[in-house]
Tab-separated table of C-alpha atoms in Angstrom:
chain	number	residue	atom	x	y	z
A	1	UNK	CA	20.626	87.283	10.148
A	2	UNK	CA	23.929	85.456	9.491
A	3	UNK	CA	25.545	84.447	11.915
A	4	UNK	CA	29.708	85.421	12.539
A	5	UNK	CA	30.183	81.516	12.848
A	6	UNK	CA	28.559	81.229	9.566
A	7	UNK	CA	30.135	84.014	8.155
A	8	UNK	CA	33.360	82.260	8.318
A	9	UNK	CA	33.095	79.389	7.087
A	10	UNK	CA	31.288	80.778	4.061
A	11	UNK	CA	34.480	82.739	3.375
A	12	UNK	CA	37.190	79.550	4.141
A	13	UNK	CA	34.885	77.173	1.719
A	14	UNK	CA	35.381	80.577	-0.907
A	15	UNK	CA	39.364	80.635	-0.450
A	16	UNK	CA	39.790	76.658	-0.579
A	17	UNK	CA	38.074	76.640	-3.841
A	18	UNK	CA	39.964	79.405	-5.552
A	19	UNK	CA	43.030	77.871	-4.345
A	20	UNK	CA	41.773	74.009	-5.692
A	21	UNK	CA	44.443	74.444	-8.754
A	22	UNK	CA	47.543	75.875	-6.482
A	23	UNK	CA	46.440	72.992	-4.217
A	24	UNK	CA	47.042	70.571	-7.071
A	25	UNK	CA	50.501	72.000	-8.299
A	26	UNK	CA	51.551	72.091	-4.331
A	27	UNK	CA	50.321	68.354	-4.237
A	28	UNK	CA	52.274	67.165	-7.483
A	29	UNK	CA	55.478	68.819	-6.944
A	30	UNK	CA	59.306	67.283	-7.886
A	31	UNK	CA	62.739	68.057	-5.871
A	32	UNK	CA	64.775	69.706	-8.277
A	33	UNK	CA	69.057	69.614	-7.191
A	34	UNK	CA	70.330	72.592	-7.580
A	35	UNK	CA	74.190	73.596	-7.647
A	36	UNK	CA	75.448	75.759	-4.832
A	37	UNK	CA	78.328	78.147	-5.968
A	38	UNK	CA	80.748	79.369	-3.631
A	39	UNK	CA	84.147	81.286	-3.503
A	40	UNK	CA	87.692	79.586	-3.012
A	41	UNK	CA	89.022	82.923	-1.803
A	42	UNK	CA	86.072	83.398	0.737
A	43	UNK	CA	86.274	79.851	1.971
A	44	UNK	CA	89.933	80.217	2.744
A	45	UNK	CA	89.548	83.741	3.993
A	46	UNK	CA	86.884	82.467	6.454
A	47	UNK	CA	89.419	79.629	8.085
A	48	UNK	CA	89.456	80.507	12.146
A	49	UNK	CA	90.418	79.488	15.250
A	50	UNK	CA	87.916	79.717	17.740
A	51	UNK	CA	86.876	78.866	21.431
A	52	UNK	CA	85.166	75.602	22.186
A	53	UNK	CA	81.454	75.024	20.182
A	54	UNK	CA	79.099	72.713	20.314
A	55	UNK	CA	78.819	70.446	17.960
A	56	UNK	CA	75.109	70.576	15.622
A	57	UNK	CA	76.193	68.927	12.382
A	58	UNK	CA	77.194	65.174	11.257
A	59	UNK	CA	80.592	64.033	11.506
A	60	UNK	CA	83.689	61.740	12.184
A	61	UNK	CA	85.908	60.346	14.890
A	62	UNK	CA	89.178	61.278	14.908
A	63	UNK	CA	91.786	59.874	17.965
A	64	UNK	CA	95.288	61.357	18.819
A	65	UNK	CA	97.318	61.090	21.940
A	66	UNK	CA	94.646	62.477	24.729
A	67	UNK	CA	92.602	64.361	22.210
A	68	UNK	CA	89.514	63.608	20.354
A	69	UNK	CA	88.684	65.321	17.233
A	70	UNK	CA	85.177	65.731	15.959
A	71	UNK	CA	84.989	66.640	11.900
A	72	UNK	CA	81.715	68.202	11.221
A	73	UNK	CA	81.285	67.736	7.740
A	74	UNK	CA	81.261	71.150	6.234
A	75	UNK	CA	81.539	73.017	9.108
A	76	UNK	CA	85.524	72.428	11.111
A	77	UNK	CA	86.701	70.400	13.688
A	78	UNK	CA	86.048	69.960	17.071
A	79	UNK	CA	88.535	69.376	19.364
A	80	UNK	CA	88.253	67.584	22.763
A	81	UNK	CA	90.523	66.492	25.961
A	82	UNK	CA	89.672	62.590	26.013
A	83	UNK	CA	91.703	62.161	29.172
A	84	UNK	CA	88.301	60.923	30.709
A	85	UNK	CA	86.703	59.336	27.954
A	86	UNK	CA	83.333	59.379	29.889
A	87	UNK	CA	83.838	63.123	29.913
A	88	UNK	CA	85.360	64.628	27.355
A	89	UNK	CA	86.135	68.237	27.843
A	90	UNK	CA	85.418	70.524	24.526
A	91	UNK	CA	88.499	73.254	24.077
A	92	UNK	CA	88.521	74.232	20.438
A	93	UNK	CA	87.155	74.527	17.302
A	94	UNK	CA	89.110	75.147	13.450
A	95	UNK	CA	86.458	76.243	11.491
A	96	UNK	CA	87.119	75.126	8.273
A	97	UNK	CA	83.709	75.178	5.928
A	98	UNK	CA	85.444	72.166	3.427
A	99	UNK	CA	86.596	69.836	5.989
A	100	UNK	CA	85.683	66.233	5.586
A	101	UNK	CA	88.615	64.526	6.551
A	102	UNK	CA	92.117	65.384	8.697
A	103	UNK	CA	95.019	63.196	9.781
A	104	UNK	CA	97.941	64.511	12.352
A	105	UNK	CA	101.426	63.512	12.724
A	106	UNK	CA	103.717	64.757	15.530
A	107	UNK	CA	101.205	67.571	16.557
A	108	UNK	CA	100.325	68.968	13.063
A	109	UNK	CA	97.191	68.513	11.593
A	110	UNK	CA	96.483	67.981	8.240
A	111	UNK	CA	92.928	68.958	6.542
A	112	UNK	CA	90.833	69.073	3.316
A	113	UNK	CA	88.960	72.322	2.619
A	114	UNK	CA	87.147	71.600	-0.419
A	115	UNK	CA	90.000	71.276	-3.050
A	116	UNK	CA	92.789	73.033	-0.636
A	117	UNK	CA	94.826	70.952	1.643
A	118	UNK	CA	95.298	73.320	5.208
A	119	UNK	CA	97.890	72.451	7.705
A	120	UNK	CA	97.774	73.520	11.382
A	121	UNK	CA	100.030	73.221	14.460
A	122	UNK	CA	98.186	71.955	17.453
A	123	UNK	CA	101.066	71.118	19.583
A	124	UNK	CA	99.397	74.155	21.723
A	125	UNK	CA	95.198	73.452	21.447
A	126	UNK	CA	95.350	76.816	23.455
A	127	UNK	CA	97.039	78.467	20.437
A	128	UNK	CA	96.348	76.339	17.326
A	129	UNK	CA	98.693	77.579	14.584
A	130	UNK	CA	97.357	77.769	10.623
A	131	UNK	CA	100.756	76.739	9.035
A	132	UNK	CA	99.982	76.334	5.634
A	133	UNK	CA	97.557	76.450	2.853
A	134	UNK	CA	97.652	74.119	-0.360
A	135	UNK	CA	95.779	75.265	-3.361
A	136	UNK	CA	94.164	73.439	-5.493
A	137	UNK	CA	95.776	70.578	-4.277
A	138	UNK	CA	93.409	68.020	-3.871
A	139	UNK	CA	90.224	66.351	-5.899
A	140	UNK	CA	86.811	67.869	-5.071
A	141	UNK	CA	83.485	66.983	-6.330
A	142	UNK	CA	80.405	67.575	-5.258
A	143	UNK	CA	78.045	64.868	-3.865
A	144	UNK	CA	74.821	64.620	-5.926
A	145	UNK	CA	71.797	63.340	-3.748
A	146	UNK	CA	70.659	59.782	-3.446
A	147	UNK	CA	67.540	60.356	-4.487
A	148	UNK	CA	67.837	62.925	-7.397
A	149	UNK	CA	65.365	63.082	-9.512
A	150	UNK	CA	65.382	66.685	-11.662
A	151	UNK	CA	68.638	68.729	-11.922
A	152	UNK	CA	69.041	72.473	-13.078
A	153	UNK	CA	71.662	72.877	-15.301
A	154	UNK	CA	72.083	76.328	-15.977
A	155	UNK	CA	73.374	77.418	-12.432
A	156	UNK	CA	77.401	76.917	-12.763
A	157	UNK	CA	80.665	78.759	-12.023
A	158	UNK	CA	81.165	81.602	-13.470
A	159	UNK	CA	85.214	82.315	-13.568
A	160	UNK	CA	88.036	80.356	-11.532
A	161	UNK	CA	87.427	81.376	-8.343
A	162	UNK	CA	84.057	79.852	-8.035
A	163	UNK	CA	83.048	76.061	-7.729
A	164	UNK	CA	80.226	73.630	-7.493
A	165	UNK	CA	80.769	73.326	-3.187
A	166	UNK	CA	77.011	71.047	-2.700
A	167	UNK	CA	73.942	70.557	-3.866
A	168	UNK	CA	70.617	71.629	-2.174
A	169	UNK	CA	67.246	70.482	-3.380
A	170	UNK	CA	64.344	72.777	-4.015
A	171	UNK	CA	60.500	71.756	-4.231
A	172	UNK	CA	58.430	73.285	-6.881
A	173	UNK	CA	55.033	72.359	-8.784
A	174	UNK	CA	56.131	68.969	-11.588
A	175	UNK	CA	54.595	71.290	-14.624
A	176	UNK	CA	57.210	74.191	-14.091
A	177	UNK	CA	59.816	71.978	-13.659
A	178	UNK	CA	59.721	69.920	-16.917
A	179	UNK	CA	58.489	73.249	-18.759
A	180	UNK	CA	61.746	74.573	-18.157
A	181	UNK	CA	64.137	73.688	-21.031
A	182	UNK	CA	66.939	73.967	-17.992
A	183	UNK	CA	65.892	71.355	-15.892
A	184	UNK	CA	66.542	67.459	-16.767
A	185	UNK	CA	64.867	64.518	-15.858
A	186	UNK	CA	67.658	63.002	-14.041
A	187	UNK	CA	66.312	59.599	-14.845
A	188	UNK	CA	65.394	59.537	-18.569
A	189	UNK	CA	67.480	62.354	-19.802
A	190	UNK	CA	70.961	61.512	-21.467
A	191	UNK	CA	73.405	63.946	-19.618
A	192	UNK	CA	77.093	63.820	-18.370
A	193	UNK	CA	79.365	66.021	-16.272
A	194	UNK	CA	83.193	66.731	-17.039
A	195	UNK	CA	84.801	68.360	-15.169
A	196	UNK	CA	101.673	53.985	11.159
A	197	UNK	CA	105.106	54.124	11.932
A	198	UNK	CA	105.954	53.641	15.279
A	199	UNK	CA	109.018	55.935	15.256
A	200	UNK	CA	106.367	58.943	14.863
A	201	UNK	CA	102.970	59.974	16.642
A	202	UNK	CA	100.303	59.307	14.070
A	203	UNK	CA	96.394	59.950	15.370
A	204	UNK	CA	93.526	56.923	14.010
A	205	UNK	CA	90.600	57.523	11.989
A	206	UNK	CA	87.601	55.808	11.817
A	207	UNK	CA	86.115	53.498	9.479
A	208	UNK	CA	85.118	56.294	7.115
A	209	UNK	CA	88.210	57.936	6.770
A	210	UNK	CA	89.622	58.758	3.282
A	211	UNK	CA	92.889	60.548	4.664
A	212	UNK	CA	95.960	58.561	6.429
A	213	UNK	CA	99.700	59.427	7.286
A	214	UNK	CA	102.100	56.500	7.126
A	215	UNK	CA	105.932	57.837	7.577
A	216	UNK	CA	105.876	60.900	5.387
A	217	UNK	CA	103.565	60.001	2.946
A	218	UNK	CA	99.921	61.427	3.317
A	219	UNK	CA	97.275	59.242	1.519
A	220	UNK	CA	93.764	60.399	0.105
A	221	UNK	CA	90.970	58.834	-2.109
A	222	UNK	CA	88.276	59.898	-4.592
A	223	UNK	CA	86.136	57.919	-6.302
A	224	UNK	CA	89.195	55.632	-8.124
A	225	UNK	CA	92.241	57.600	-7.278
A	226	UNK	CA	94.872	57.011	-4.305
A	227	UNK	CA	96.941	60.004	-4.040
A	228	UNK	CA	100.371	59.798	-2.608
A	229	UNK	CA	101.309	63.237	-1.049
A	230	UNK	CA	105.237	64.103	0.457
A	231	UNK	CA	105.095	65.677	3.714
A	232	UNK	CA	108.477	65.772	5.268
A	233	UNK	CA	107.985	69.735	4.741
A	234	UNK	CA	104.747	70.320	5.883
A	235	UNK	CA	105.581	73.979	4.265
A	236	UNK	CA	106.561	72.393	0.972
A	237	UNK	CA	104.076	69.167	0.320
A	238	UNK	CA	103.999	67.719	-3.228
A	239	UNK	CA	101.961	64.940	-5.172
A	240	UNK	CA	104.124	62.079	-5.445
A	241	UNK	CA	102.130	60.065	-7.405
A	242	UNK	CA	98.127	59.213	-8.685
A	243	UNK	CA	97.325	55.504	-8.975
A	244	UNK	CA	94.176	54.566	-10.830
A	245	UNK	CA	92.805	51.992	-8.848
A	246	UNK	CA	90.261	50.964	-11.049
A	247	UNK	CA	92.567	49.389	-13.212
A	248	UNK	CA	93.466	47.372	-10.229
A	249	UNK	CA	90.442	46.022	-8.853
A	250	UNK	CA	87.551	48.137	-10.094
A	251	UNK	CA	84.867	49.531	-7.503
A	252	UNK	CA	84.486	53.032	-6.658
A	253	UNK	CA	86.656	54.015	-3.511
A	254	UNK	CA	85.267	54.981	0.200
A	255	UNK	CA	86.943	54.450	3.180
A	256	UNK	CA	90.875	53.704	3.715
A	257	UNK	CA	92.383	52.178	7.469
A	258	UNK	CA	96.025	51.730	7.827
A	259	UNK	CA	97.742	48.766	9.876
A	260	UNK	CA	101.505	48.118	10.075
A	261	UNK	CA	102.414	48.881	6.456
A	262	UNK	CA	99.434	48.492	4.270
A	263	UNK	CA	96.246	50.173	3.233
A	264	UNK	CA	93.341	48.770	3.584
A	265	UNK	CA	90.698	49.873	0.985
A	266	UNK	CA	87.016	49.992	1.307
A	267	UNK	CA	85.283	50.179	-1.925
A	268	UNK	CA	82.188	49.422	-3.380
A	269	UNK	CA	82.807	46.201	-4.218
A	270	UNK	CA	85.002	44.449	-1.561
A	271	UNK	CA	87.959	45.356	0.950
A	272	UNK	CA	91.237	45.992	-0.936
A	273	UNK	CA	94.818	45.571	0.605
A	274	UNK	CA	97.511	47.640	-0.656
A	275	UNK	CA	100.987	47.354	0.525
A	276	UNK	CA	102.816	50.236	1.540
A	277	UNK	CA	106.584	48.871	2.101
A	278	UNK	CA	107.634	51.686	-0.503
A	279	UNK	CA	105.505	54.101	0.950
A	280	UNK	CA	105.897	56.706	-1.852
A	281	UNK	CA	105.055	54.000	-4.415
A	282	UNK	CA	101.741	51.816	-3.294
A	283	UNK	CA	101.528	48.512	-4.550
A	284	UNK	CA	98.445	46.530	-4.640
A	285	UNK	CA	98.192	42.963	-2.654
A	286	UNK	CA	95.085	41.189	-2.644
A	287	UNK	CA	91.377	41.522	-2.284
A	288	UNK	CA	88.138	40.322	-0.691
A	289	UNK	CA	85.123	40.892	-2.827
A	290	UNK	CA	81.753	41.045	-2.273
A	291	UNK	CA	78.428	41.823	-3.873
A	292	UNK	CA	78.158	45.869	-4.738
A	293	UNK	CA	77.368	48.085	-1.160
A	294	UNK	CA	78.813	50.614	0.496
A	295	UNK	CA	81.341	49.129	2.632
A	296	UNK	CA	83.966	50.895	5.403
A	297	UNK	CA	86.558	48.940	6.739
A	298	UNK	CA	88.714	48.702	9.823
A	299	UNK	CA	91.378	46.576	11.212
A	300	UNK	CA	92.265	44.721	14.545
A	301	UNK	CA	95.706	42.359	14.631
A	302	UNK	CA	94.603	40.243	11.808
A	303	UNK	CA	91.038	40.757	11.877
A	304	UNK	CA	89.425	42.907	9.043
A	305	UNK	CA	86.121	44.136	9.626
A	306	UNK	CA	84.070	45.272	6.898
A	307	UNK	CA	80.324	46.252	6.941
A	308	UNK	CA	78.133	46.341	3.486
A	309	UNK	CA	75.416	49.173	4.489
A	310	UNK	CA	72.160	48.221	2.248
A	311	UNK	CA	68.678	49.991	1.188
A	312	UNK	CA	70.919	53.107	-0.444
A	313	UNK	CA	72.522	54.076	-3.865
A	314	UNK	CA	75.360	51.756	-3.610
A	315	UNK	CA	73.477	48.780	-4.716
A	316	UNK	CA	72.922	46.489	-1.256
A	317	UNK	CA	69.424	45.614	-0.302
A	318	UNK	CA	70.501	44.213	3.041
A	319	UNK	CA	73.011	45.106	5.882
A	320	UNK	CA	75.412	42.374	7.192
A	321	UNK	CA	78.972	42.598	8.234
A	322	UNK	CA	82.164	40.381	6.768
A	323	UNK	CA	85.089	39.294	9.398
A	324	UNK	CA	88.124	38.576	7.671
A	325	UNK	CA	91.545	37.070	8.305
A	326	UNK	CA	94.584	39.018	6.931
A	327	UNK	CA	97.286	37.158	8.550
A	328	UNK	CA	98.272	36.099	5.374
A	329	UNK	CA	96.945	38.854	2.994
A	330	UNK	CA	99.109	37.750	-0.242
C-alpha cells in the first residue's frame, strides 16, 4: 500500500522531469528591449491638475520662492510648501506623463512633455492654470537601456500621432529570440536609428537639470544641441536658435546650471562654460575636461562642482568629484 506521502512525491519527480527542457529555456533566457508606442494626443489630453499625491517614482529637485517641486520622471510634478524645510507640506500635483524637466519665472512654470513644451500659471498652487501647450516643440528620444543586449525591431509608430515614448525589457528563452529574424543582437549586429537675472524671480534646479530661464530666454539640451527658446510671450514662444555643441567641444550633453550670466555645461567629457551676455545668442567660453563619465555640475560663487559617476555606460570605472575655480573662466 502506497503511501499519500509517497504518492506525491512520485508525481512532483514526474512533472520536474517533463518540464527538464522548459527548465532549460527558462534558465538560458535574454532581455529583449522592446519599443513602447504611445499617443501625442492622449498624452496631452491626459495633462491634470490634481490634489496633493504621494510621490512613488524617481525624480528631481526643483526650488522656487517657498515652494519645492518634485519632477517624477514620467509621471508630473509634485509640488510642496518648503516654508519649513524639515516639513514640507505636499499641496499639488500636474500630472504630466512626459515631464523630465521644468523651470519657472515670475510664477509660470515651464515643462517638457515628451516633445511638447506645456506652460502653467502657479501664481495660485490652489488653482494651477494650464496656459499653454507647444507642439512638437522640443527634441525627444527615447532612452535605450544600459544594459541592452537584444532589440525588436519591428514594433514602431505607425502614423504621426504615435512615438517611441520608452523602452521596456521583456525576458524570453535565448533560442526564440535569435530565431526571430526581428530581433538583433544589439552587440554584434550592424544597426542604426534615424530618426538668473535678478530683476525677475527665477526658481534653481539641481545638478541634473537640462532646462534653465535666464531673462527671457529658456535653455534646453539633448544629446549635442543647446536650444535657445523666446519667452517674453509665454503664449507665443519661438526657437531662437540651435547650436551644435559638438562642434564646440565634443561630448554628449547632460546637465546645464546657470550662475550670473553663463551656462555651465555638464557633458560627458568635462564641464563646459558658455557665456550668456547675449542671451539669445550663446557663446562658448572655456572648458575643463576630464576622462569620459557621466558628469552633473553645479555652481557656488566661484566654485564649480562637478562629479564623474563611474561603473555605468558613460565610460568611468570609478566615482570621484572635481572642484573647480571659475573666477576667471576665460
Amino acid at each position: 500500500k502506497i503511501s499519500a506521502l509517497v504518492l506525491v512525491v512520485m508525481v512532483c519527480l514526474q512533472f520536474t522531469n517533463c518540464d527538464k527542457d522548459n527548465d532549460v529555456d527558462i534558465i538560458d533566457s535574454v532581455a529583449v528591449t522592446v519599443p513602447v508606442i504611445k499617443s501625442k494626443s492622449e498624452i496631452r489630453n491626459s495633462i491634470a491638475v490634481t490634489g496633493a499625491k504621494s510621490t512613488n517614482s524617481d525624480g528631481k529637485i526643483y526650488v522656487y520662492n517657498d515652494l519645492l517641486f518634485y519632477i517624477a520622471q514620467n509621471s508630473g510634478v509634485h509640488i510642496f510648501n518648503n516654508q519649513n524645510p524639515e516639513s514640507p507640506q505636499n499641496l499639488a500635483f500636474i500630472q504630466i506623463e512626459g515631464v523630465h524637466d521644468i523651470s519657472v519665472k515670475n510664477d509660470i512654470l515651464y515643462a517638457d512633455n515628451f516633445m511638447d513644451l506645456v506652460v502653467f500659471d502657479i501664481s495660485n498652487v490652489s488653482s494651477i492654470q494650464l496656459l499653454n501647450v507647444e507642439e512638437d516643440m522640443l527634441t525627444y528620444y527615447a532612452t535605450f537601456p544600459d544594459d541592452i543586449s537584444y532589440y525588436q525591431s519591428d514594433i514602431y509608430p505607425s502614423n504621426n500621432d504615435e512615438f517611441i515614448a520608452n523602452y521596456t525589457t521583456v525576458n524570453m528563452p535565448r533560442v526564440v529570440a535569435e530565431d526571430n529574424e526581428n530581433i538583433y543582437n544589439w552587440t554584434t549586429e550592424i544597426f542604426m536609428f534615424t530618426d538668473t537675472a535678478l530683476a525677475n524671480n527665477i526658481g534653481v534646479g539641481g545638478s541634473y537639470a537640462k532646462f534653465q530661464i535666464f531673462n527671457d530666454a529658456l535653455y534646453t539640451i539633448d544629446d549635442y544641441r543647446l536650444y535657445t527658446f523666446d519667452i517674453t510671450d509665454y503664449n507665443d514662444i519661438s526657437l531662437t536658435s540651435t547650436t551644435y555643441m559638438q562642434s564646440w567641444f565634443g561630448g554628449e550633453l547632460e546637465t546645464t546650471y546657470i550662475l550670473k550670466d553663463n551656462l555651465f555645461i555638464g557633458a560627458t567629457n568635462g564641464m563646459h562654460i558658455v557665456s550668456l551676455e547675449d542671451e539669445f545668442n550663446p557663446i562658448y567660453m572655456s572648458s575643463f575636461l576630464h576622462a569620459t563619465g557621466c558628469d552633473p555640475v553645479v555652481v557656488e560663487g566661484f566654485t564649480a562642482y562637478i562629479t564623474v559617476r563611474g561603473g555605468n555606460s558613460c565610460g568611468a570605472v570609478e566615482d570621484q568629484i572635481n572642484v573647480i575655480d571659475v573666477s576667471d573662466i576665460s
